[in-house]
PDB file of C-alpha atoms in Angstrom:
ATOM      1  CA  MET A   1     -24.150   9.743  11.225  1.00  0.00           C
ATOM      2  CA  ASN A   2     -24.344   8.030  14.616  1.00  0.00           C
ATOM      3  CA  LYS A   3     -26.232  10.340  16.944  1.00  0.00           C
ATOM      4  CA  PRO A   4     -28.985  10.248  19.586  1.00  0.00           C
ATOM      5  CA  TYR A   5     -32.630  10.361  18.548  1.00  0.00           C
ATOM      6  CA  ILE A   6     -33.614  13.924  19.501  1.00  0.00           C
ATOM      7  CA  VAL A   7     -37.142  15.163  20.215  1.00  0.00           C
ATOM      8  CA  CYS A   8     -37.834  18.889  20.597  1.00  0.00           C
ATOM      9  CA  HIS A   9     -40.514  19.045  23.303  1.00  0.00           C
ATOM     10  CA  MET A  10     -41.982  22.450  24.105  1.00  0.00           C
ATOM     11  CA  MET A  11     -44.987  24.000  25.822  1.00  0.00           C
ATOM     12  CA  THR A  12     -46.487  27.165  24.411  1.00  0.00           C
ATOM     13  CA  SER A  13     -49.390  29.442  25.217  1.00  0.00           C
ATOM     14  CA  VAL A  14     -52.257  29.847  22.746  1.00  0.00           C
ATOM     15  CA  ASP A  15     -50.625  33.048  21.466  1.00  0.00           C
ATOM     16  CA  GLY A  16     -47.316  31.292  20.817  1.00  0.00           C
ATOM     17  CA  ARG A  17     -45.207  32.298  23.826  1.00  0.00           C
ATOM     18  CA  ILE A  18     -42.717  29.834  25.339  1.00  0.00           C
ATOM     19  CA  ASP A  19     -41.491  31.812  28.362  1.00  0.00           C
ATOM     20  CA  CYS A  20     -41.195  29.164  31.097  1.00  0.00           C
ATOM     21  CA  THR A  21     -42.019  31.616  33.892  1.00  0.00           C
ATOM     22  CA  MET A  22     -45.352  32.125  32.140  1.00  0.00           C
ATOM     23  CA  THR A  23     -46.157  28.639  30.824  1.00  0.00           C
ATOM     24  CA  GLU A  24     -45.587  27.057  34.242  1.00  0.00           C
ATOM     25  CA  HIS A  25     -48.757  28.831  35.416  1.00  0.00           C
ATOM     26  CA  LEU A  26     -50.937  27.646  32.529  1.00  0.00           C
ATOM     27  CA  PRO A  27     -53.338  24.706  32.702  1.00  0.00           C
ATOM     28  CA  GLY A  28     -51.527  21.780  31.106  1.00  0.00           C
ATOM     29  CA  VAL A  29     -48.094  22.203  32.680  1.00  0.00           C
ATOM     30  CA  GLN A  30     -48.345  18.834  34.436  1.00  0.00           C
ATOM     31  CA  GLU A  31     -49.335  17.222  31.143  1.00  0.00           C
ATOM     32  CA  TYR A  32     -46.197  18.729  29.620  1.00  0.00           C
ATOM     33  CA  TYR A  33     -43.987  16.892  32.099  1.00  0.00           C
ATOM     34  CA  ASP A  34     -46.054  13.706  31.849  1.00  0.00           C
ATOM     35  CA  THR A  35     -45.592  13.798  28.075  1.00  0.00           C
ATOM     36  CA  LEU A  36     -41.893  14.470  28.480  1.00  0.00           C
ATOM     37  CA  ASP A  37     -41.549  11.353  30.637  1.00  0.00           C
ATOM     38  CA  ALA A  38     -43.570   9.343  28.112  1.00  0.00           C
ATOM     39  CA  LEU A  39     -41.165  10.315  25.319  1.00  0.00           C
ATOM     40  CA  ASP A  40     -38.583   7.964  26.839  1.00  0.00           C
ATOM     41  CA  ALA A  41     -35.817  10.559  26.480  1.00  0.00           C
ATOM     42  CA  PRO A  42     -33.788  10.373  29.711  1.00  0.00           C
ATOM     43  CA  THR A  43     -31.291  12.979  28.482  1.00  0.00           C
ATOM     44  CA  ARG A  44     -32.464  16.621  28.422  1.00  0.00           C
ATOM     45  CA  ILE A  45     -30.846  19.459  26.466  1.00  0.00           C
ATOM     46  CA  SER A  46     -31.100  23.145  27.420  1.00  0.00           C
ATOM     47  CA  GLY A  47     -29.382  26.346  26.361  1.00  0.00           C
ATOM     48  CA  ARG A  48     -27.389  28.760  28.480  1.00  0.00           C
ATOM     49  CA  VAL A  49     -30.267  31.186  29.060  1.00  0.00           C
ATOM     50  CA  THR A  50     -32.671  28.492  30.268  1.00  0.00           C
ATOM     51  CA  ALA A  51     -29.977  26.972  32.477  1.00  0.00           C
ATOM     52  CA  GLU A  52     -29.062  30.351  33.917  1.00  0.00           C
ATOM     53  CA  LEU A  53     -32.690  30.970  34.902  1.00  0.00           C
ATOM     54  CA  GLU A  54     -33.578  27.523  36.190  1.00  0.00           C
ATOM     55  CA  MET A  55     -30.510  25.448  37.049  1.00  0.00           C
ATOM     56  CA  ALA A  56     -27.203  27.294  37.482  1.00  0.00           C
ATOM     57  CA  LEU A  57     -25.970  29.114  40.564  1.00  0.00           C
ATOM     58  CA  PRO A  58     -26.095  32.927  40.621  1.00  0.00           C
ATOM     59  CA  GLY A  59     -23.085  34.716  39.176  1.00  0.00           C
ATOM     60  CA  LYS A  60     -20.708  34.278  36.285  1.00  0.00           C
ATOM     61  CA  PHE A  61     -17.393  32.442  36.027  1.00  0.00           C
ATOM     62  CA  GLU A  62     -14.489  34.845  35.578  1.00  0.00           C
ATOM     63  CA  ALA A  63     -11.268  33.244  34.359  1.00  0.00           C
ATOM     64  CA  LYS A  64      -8.048  34.743  35.699  1.00  0.00           C
ATOM     65  CA  THR A  65      -6.211  33.738  32.523  1.00  0.00           C
ATOM     66  CA  ALA A  66      -7.562  33.822  28.970  1.00  0.00           C
ATOM     67  CA  GLU A  67      -5.830  30.663  27.751  1.00  0.00           C
ATOM     68  CA  ALA A  68      -8.321  28.779  25.575  1.00  0.00           C
ATOM     69  CA  LEU A  69      -8.469  25.011  25.237  1.00  0.00           C
ATOM     70  CA  GLY A  70      -7.980  25.306  21.473  1.00  0.00           C
ATOM     71  CA  LYS A  71      -8.815  21.722  20.568  1.00  0.00           C
ATOM     72  CA  GLU A  72     -11.576  19.123  20.630  1.00  0.00           C
ATOM     73  CA  ALA A  73     -11.754  17.213  23.893  1.00  0.00           C
ATOM     74  CA  PHE A  74     -14.141  15.728  26.444  1.00  0.00           C
ATOM     75  CA  SER A  75     -14.234  14.590  30.050  1.00  0.00           C
ATOM     76  CA  LYS A  76     -16.629  11.958  31.390  1.00  0.00           C
ATOM     77  CA  ALA A  77     -17.163  12.411  35.125  1.00  0.00           C
ATOM     78  CA  ALA A  78     -20.141  10.066  35.503  1.00  0.00           C
ATOM     79  CA  ASP A  79     -21.891   7.156  33.818  1.00  0.00           C
ATOM     80  CA  ALA A  80     -25.654   7.574  33.712  1.00  0.00           C
ATOM     81  CA  GLU A  81     -28.728   6.483  31.801  1.00  0.00           C
ATOM     82  CA  GLY A  82     -29.409  10.129  31.023  1.00  0.00           C
ATOM     83  CA  TYR A  83     -27.684  13.501  31.360  1.00  0.00           C
ATOM     84  CA  GLU A  84     -28.729  17.121  31.929  1.00  0.00           C
ATOM     85  CA  ILE A  85     -26.989  18.699  28.937  1.00  0.00           C
ATOM     86  CA  VAL A  86     -26.408  22.451  28.876  1.00  0.00           C
ATOM     87  CA  VAL A  87     -24.953  24.312  25.892  1.00  0.00           C
ATOM     88  CA  ASP A  88     -22.635  26.996  27.277  1.00  0.00           C
ATOM     89  CA  THR A  89     -20.467  28.182  24.388  1.00  0.00           C
ATOM     90  CA  HIS A  90     -17.934  30.257  26.312  1.00  0.00           C
ATOM     91  CA  GLY A  91     -18.086  28.573  29.725  1.00  0.00           C
ATOM     92  CA  THR A  92     -19.665  31.122  32.056  1.00  0.00           C
ATOM     93  CA  LEU A  93     -22.227  29.290  34.222  1.00  0.00           C
ATOM     94  CA  LEU A  94     -21.586  28.364  37.846  1.00  0.00           C
ATOM     95  CA  TRP A  95     -22.631  24.968  39.236  1.00  0.00           C
ATOM     96  CA  GLY A  96     -22.891  22.898  42.363  1.00  0.00           C
ATOM     97  CA  GLU A  97     -21.869  19.246  42.622  1.00  0.00           C
ATOM     98  CA  SER A  98     -23.588  17.096  39.986  1.00  0.00           C
ATOM     99  CA  ALA A  99     -22.130  13.596  39.797  1.00  0.00           C
ATOM    100  CA  GLU A 100     -24.662  12.081  42.220  1.00  0.00           C
ATOM    101  CA  ASP A 101     -27.736  13.550  40.488  1.00  0.00           C
ATOM    102  CA  GLU A 102     -30.175  11.283  38.658  1.00  0.00           C
ATOM    103  CA  ARG A 103     -29.196  13.159  35.494  1.00  0.00           C
ATOM    104  CA  PRO A 104     -25.617  14.405  35.975  1.00  0.00           C
ATOM    105  CA  LEU A 105     -24.645  17.634  34.239  1.00  0.00           C
ATOM    106  CA  LEU A 106     -22.873  17.521  30.892  1.00  0.00           C
ATOM    107  CA  ILE A 107     -21.694  20.844  29.464  1.00  0.00           C
ATOM    108  CA  LEU A 108     -21.338  21.393  25.716  1.00  0.00           C
ATOM    109  CA  THR A 109     -18.878  24.183  25.015  1.00  0.00           C
ATOM    110  CA  SER A 110     -16.635  25.421  22.224  1.00  0.00           C
ATOM    111  CA  GLU A 111     -12.883  25.115  21.840  1.00  0.00           C
ATOM    112  CA  GLN A 112     -12.685  28.777  22.883  1.00  0.00           C
ATOM    113  CA  VAL A 113     -13.556  27.803  26.451  1.00  0.00           C
ATOM    114  CA  SER A 114     -10.834  28.607  28.969  1.00  0.00           C
ATOM    115  CA  LYS A 115      -8.755  25.799  30.430  1.00  0.00           C
ATOM    116  CA  GLU A 116      -9.502  27.358  33.801  1.00  0.00           C
ATOM    117  CA  TYR A 117     -13.234  26.830  33.361  1.00  0.00           C
ATOM    118  CA  LEU A 118     -12.733  23.189  32.391  1.00  0.00           C
ATOM    119  CA  ALA A 119     -10.618  22.716  35.511  1.00  0.00           C
ATOM    120  CA  TYR A 120     -13.500  24.238  37.468  1.00  0.00           C
ATOM    121  CA  LEU A 121     -15.922  21.704  35.944  1.00  0.00           C
ATOM    122  CA  ASN A 122     -13.525  18.865  36.682  1.00  0.00           C
ATOM    123  CA  GLY A 123     -13.372  20.007  40.286  1.00  0.00           C
ATOM    124  CA  LYS A 124     -17.169  19.835  40.452  1.00  0.00           C
ATOM    125  CA  HIS A 125     -17.174  16.347  38.849  1.00  0.00           C
ATOM    126  CA  ILE A 126     -19.110  17.685  35.859  1.00  0.00           C
ATOM    127  CA  SER A 127     -18.738  16.071  32.435  1.00  0.00           C
ATOM    128  CA  TRP A 128     -18.033  18.237  29.405  1.00  0.00           C
ATOM    129  CA  ILE A 129     -17.529  18.172  25.651  1.00  0.00           C
ATOM    130  CA  ALA A 130     -15.600  20.901  23.809  1.00  0.00           C
ATOM    131  CA  CYS A 131     -15.961  20.970  20.033  1.00  0.00           C
ATOM    132  CA  GLY A 132     -16.253  23.708  17.427  1.00  0.00           C
ATOM    133  CA  LYS A 133     -13.727  26.469  16.862  1.00  0.00           C
ATOM    134  CA  GLU A 134     -15.835  29.482  17.870  1.00  0.00           C
ATOM    135  CA  HIS A 135     -19.293  28.014  18.393  1.00  0.00           C
ATOM    136  CA  VAL A 136     -20.389  24.618  19.623  1.00  0.00           C
ATOM    137  CA  ASP A 137     -20.401  22.177  16.709  1.00  0.00           C
ATOM    138  CA  LEU A 138     -23.742  20.547  17.487  1.00  0.00           C
ATOM    139  CA  LYS A 139     -23.354  17.797  14.895  1.00  0.00           C
ATOM    140  CA  ARG A 140     -19.979  16.748  16.243  1.00  0.00           C
ATOM    141  CA  ALA A 141     -21.247  17.063  19.816  1.00  0.00           C
ATOM    142  CA  CYS A 142     -24.107  14.669  19.021  1.00  0.00           C
ATOM    143  CA  GLU A 143     -21.655  12.168  17.551  1.00  0.00           C
ATOM    144  CA  MET A 144     -19.602  12.337  20.742  1.00  0.00           C
ATOM    145  CA  LEU A 145     -22.710  12.016  22.909  1.00  0.00           C
ATOM    146  CA  ALA A 146     -23.545   8.762  21.156  1.00  0.00           C
ATOM    147  CA  ALA A 147     -20.009   7.365  21.014  1.00  0.00           C
ATOM    148  CA  GLU A 148     -18.555   8.479  24.343  1.00  0.00           C
ATOM    149  CA  PHE A 149     -21.600   8.860  26.600  1.00  0.00           C
ATOM    150  CA  ASP A 150     -23.905   6.237  25.059  1.00  0.00           C
ATOM    151  CA  VAL A 151     -26.788   8.724  24.767  1.00  0.00           C
ATOM    152  CA  LYS A 152     -29.524   7.098  22.678  1.00  0.00           C
ATOM    153  CA  ARG A 153     -32.525   9.409  23.109  1.00  0.00           C
ATOM    154  CA  ALA A 154     -32.639  13.052  24.173  1.00  0.00           C
ATOM    155  CA  ALA A 155     -35.224  15.813  24.489  1.00  0.00           C
ATOM    156  CA  ALA A 156     -34.370  19.398  23.531  1.00  0.00           C
ATOM    157  CA  VAL A 157     -36.285  21.472  26.081  1.00  0.00           C
ATOM    158  CA  GLY A 158     -34.483  24.799  25.875  1.00  0.00           C
ATOM    159  CA  GLY A 159     -35.606  28.111  24.438  1.00  0.00           C
ATOM    160  CA  GLY A 160     -36.082  29.184  20.846  1.00  0.00           C
ATOM    161  CA  HIS A 161     -32.389  29.878  20.205  1.00  0.00           C
ATOM    162  CA  ILE A 162     -30.960  26.489  21.135  1.00  0.00           C
ATOM    163  CA  ASN A 163     -33.897  24.535  19.705  1.00  0.00           C
ATOM    164  CA  ALA A 164     -33.563  26.423  16.423  1.00  0.00           C
ATOM    165  CA  GLY A 165     -29.847  25.613  16.440  1.00  0.00           C
ATOM    166  CA  PHE A 166     -30.573  21.886  16.540  1.00  0.00           C
ATOM    167  CA  LEU A 167     -33.241  22.319  13.860  1.00  0.00           C
ATOM    168  CA  ALA A 168     -30.906  24.262  11.552  1.00  0.00           C
ATOM    169  CA  ALA A 169     -28.233  21.594  11.989  1.00  0.00           C
ATOM    170  CA  GLY A 170     -30.715  18.910  10.895  1.00  0.00           C
ATOM    171  CA  LEU A 171     -30.456  17.128  14.238  1.00  0.00           C
ATOM    172  CA  LEU A 172     -34.133  17.014  15.284  1.00  0.00           C
ATOM    173  CA  ASP A 173     -35.951  13.770  14.608  1.00  0.00           C
ATOM    174  CA  GLU A 174     -39.294  14.741  16.103  1.00  0.00           C
ATOM    175  CA  VAL A 175     -41.140  17.820  17.381  1.00  0.00           C
ATOM    176  CA  SER A 176     -43.632  17.652  20.247  1.00  0.00           C
ATOM    177  CA  ILE A 177     -45.647  20.749  21.176  1.00  0.00           C
ATOM    178  CA  LEU A 178     -48.177  21.028  24.002  1.00  0.00           C
ATOM    179  CA  ILE A 179     -50.383  24.129  23.882  1.00  0.00           C
ATOM    180  CA  GLY A 180     -51.417  25.327  27.321  1.00  0.00           C
ATOM    181  CA  ALA A 181     -54.957  26.611  27.795  1.00  0.00           C
ATOM    182  CA  GLY A 182     -54.128  30.282  28.203  1.00  0.00           C
ATOM    183  CA  ILE A 183     -52.430  33.302  26.665  1.00  0.00           C
ATOM    184  CA  ASP A 184     -49.432  35.342  27.685  1.00  0.00           C
ATOM    185  CA  GLY A 185     -50.810  38.680  26.516  1.00  0.00           C
ATOM    186  CA  TYR A 186     -47.357  40.252  26.679  1.00  0.00           C
ATOM    187  CA  ASN A 187     -46.601  42.897  24.056  1.00  0.00           C
ATOM    188  CA  GLY A 188     -43.502  41.847  22.152  1.00  0.00           C
ATOM    189  CA  TYR A 189     -41.098  44.303  20.568  1.00  0.00           C
ATOM    190  CA  GLY A 190     -38.802  41.919  18.693  1.00  0.00           C
ATOM    191  CA  GLN A 191     -37.312  43.259  15.470  1.00  0.00           C
ATOM    192  CA  ARG A 192     -36.490  39.945  13.810  1.00  0.00           C
ATOM    193  CA  GLY A 193     -39.806  39.401  12.051  1.00  0.00           C
ATOM    194  CA  SER A 194     -40.951  35.875  11.229  1.00  0.00           C
ATOM    195  CA  TYR A 195     -40.591  33.570   8.243  1.00  0.00           C
ATOM    196  CA  PRO A 196     -44.276  33.766   7.170  1.00  0.00           C
ATOM    197  CA  VAL A 197     -44.170  37.573   7.208  1.00  0.00           C
ATOM    198  CA  ILE A 198     -40.862  37.661   5.317  1.00  0.00           C
ATOM    199  CA  GLU A 199     -42.144  35.185   2.718  1.00  0.00           C
ATOM    200  CA  HIS A 200     -45.403  37.084   2.196  1.00  0.00           C
ATOM    201  CA  THR A 201     -43.577  40.414   1.892  1.00  0.00           C
ATOM    202  CA  LEU A 202     -41.053  39.077  -0.625  1.00  0.00           C
ATOM    203  CA  GLN A 203     -43.803  37.498  -2.723  1.00  0.00           C
ATOM    204  CA  ALA A 204     -45.578  40.867  -2.909  1.00  0.00           C
ATOM    205  CA  ILE A 205     -42.373  42.725  -3.771  1.00  0.00           C
ATOM    206  CA  VAL A 206     -41.444  40.293  -6.554  1.00  0.00           C
ATOM    207  CA  GLU A 207     -44.976  40.418  -7.963  1.00  0.00           C
ATOM    208  CA  MET A 208     -44.730  44.195  -8.272  1.00  0.00           C
ATOM    209  CA  PHE A 209     -41.063  44.337  -9.291  1.00  0.00           C
ATOM    210  CA  PRO A 210     -40.027  41.005 -10.910  1.00  0.00           C
ATOM    211  CA  VAL A 211     -36.479  42.257 -11.439  1.00  0.00           C
ATOM    212  CA  LEU A 212     -35.966  42.126  -7.668  1.00  0.00           C
ATOM    213  CA  SER A 213     -36.221  38.329  -7.728  1.00  0.00           C
ATOM    214  CA  ARG A 214     -32.534  38.329  -8.619  1.00  0.00           C
ATOM    215  CA  VAL A 215     -31.595  40.502  -5.646  1.00  0.00           C
ATOM    216  CA  ARG A 216     -30.055  38.818  -2.646  1.00  0.00           C
ATOM    217  CA  MET A 217     -31.542  39.921   0.664  1.00  0.00           C
ATOM    218  CA  ASN A 218     -28.786  40.399   3.230  1.00  0.00           C
ATOM    219  CA  ARG A 219     -30.929  41.380   6.207  1.00  0.00           C
ATOM    220  CA  GLN A 220     -34.433  42.344   7.264  1.00  0.00           C
ATOM    221  CA  TRP A 221     -35.887  44.441  10.032  1.00  0.00           C
ATOM    222  CA  GLY A 222     -39.266  44.557  11.726  1.00  0.00           C
ATOM    223  CA  GLY A 223     -40.501  47.530  13.714  1.00  0.00           C
ATOM    224  CA  ILE A 224     -43.458  48.639  15.794  1.00  0.00           C
ATOM    225  CA  VAL A 225     -46.723  49.844  14.219  1.00  0.00           C
ATOM    226  CA  ASP A 226     -48.231  52.481  16.523  1.00  0.00           C
ATOM    227  CA  THR A 227     -51.903  51.691  15.979  1.00  0.00           C
ATOM    228  CA  THR A 228     -54.516  52.827  18.472  1.00  0.00           C
ATOM    229  CA  PRO A 229     -57.104  50.275  19.695  1.00  0.00           C
ATOM    230  CA  ASP A 230     -59.820  51.749  17.445  1.00  0.00           C
ATOM    231  CA  ALA A 231     -57.388  52.466  14.553  1.00  0.00           C
ATOM    232  CA  CYS A 232     -58.119  56.216  14.803  1.00  0.00           C
ATOM    233  CA  PRO A 233     -55.037  58.496  15.002  1.00  0.00           C
ATOM    234  CA  ILE A 234     -54.432  60.975  17.796  1.00  0.00           C
ATOM    235  CA  ILE A 235     -53.780  64.597  16.810  1.00  0.00           C
ATOM    236  CA  GLY A 236     -53.825  67.351  19.389  1.00  0.00           C
ATOM    237  CA  LYS A 237     -52.158  69.174  22.216  1.00  0.00           C
ATOM    238  CA  THR A 238     -51.350  67.692  25.595  1.00  0.00           C
ATOM    239  CA  PRO A 239     -51.465  69.082  29.141  1.00  0.00           C
ATOM    240  CA  VAL A 240     -47.714  69.657  28.823  1.00  0.00           C
ATOM    241  CA  GLN A 241     -46.962  73.073  27.342  1.00  0.00           C
ATOM    242  CA  ASN A 242     -45.708  72.951  23.717  1.00  0.00           C
ATOM    243  CA  LEU A 243     -46.077  69.150  23.541  1.00  0.00           C
ATOM    244  CA  PHE A 244     -48.354  67.931  20.744  1.00  0.00           C
ATOM    245  CA  PHE A 245     -49.251  64.422  19.564  1.00  0.00           C
ATOM    246  CA  ASN A 246     -49.588  63.158  16.012  1.00  0.00           C
ATOM    247  CA  CYS A 247     -49.507  59.388  16.322  1.00  0.00           C
ATOM    248  CA  GLY A 248     -51.428  56.134  16.151  1.00  0.00           C
ATOM    249  CA  TRP A 249     -51.714  56.056  12.353  1.00  0.00           C
ATOM    250  CA  GLY A 250     -50.713  52.425  12.064  1.00  0.00           C
ATOM    251  CA  THR A 251     -50.084  51.399   8.458  1.00  0.00           C
ATOM    252  CA  GLY A 252     -52.113  54.288   7.035  1.00  0.00           C
ATOM    253  CA  GLY A 253     -49.734  57.064   7.993  1.00  0.00           C
ATOM    254  CA  PHE A 254     -47.987  57.415   4.622  1.00  0.00           C
ATOM    255  CA  LYS A 255     -51.216  57.787   2.654  1.00  0.00           C
ATOM    256  CA  ALA A 256     -52.661  60.192   5.199  1.00  0.00           C
ATOM    257  CA  THR A 257     -49.587  62.421   5.450  1.00  0.00           C
ATOM    258  CA  PRO A 258     -50.942  65.365   3.401  1.00  0.00           C
ATOM    259  CA  GLY A 259     -54.166  65.613   5.387  1.00  0.00           C
ATOM    260  CA  SER A 260     -52.593  65.019   8.768  1.00  0.00           C
ATOM    261  CA  GLY A 261     -49.862  67.554   8.000  1.00  0.00           C
ATOM    262  CA  ASN A 262     -52.461  70.219   7.229  1.00  0.00           C
ATOM    263  CA  VAL A 263     -54.443  69.493  10.404  1.00  0.00           C
ATOM    264  CA  PHE A 264     -51.340  69.262  12.563  1.00  0.00           C
ATOM    265  CA  ALA A 265     -49.970  72.561  11.215  1.00  0.00           C
ATOM    266  CA  ALA A 266     -53.210  74.277  12.121  1.00  0.00           C
ATOM    267  CA  THR A 267     -53.132  72.698  15.576  1.00  0.00           C
ATOM    268  CA  LEU A 268     -49.583  73.941  16.173  1.00  0.00           C
ATOM    269  CA  ALA A 269     -50.418  77.407  14.881  1.00  0.00           C
ATOM    270  CA  LYS A 270     -53.592  77.862  16.909  1.00  0.00           C
ATOM    271  CA  GLY A 271     -52.674  75.753  19.932  1.00  0.00           C
ATOM    272  CA  GLU A 272     -55.959  73.873  19.756  1.00  0.00           C
TER     273      GLU A 272
END
């Protein structure tokens, strides 16, 4: 497969956060950009969310007609040593003029993109590649980047979604991570879990119930554990009339249900 050499270059906090609005304030942000320049990857790749926050104009493109392109195609508006590539599957981002930039814009979109949006890009002198029936075919896009735009080296600098897309497609040749000297400290409430947690959980399940090793897992869910800072639950009434708390049990709630139920019943009955 003829494709560019792609490096995923990211900056993260010590606690694993990659939010750019946070990492840009951490010690080490200048080193991140110095390292990026040293990677000799003049083409940069970002996803729609990153581009919407940092590069695109405010607003969203609204097509007057829904006629989709429906085929693979590309348009090359500028020749450059490197491009600012943005993956925008459905063609929604708004842009200014780009052809004179050091790294002209190049939009990767799917064949579902509207012809009207492509005409809009053409009017802005913005290059584009459309490939993939419903989603951008990243492998095919990389082939076209090499063949039609002569892209030899690129850095994927988007968020977790687009970087993971390139990883899943087997398109990353190298990963570069700079850890900034600080933490985000933001409480996350994602329900997707993580691969280490899933692997550990499945190993425990199969150890207890070997027959489940033949079961195919269709989906998984992760929720919030309401643990208090000192791991002690809260049972009692509140200043609000008829509002009582029984929370903060963490992972011990199931085992403690009989005792907590007895105490909570007495609290409700006596109001104290």
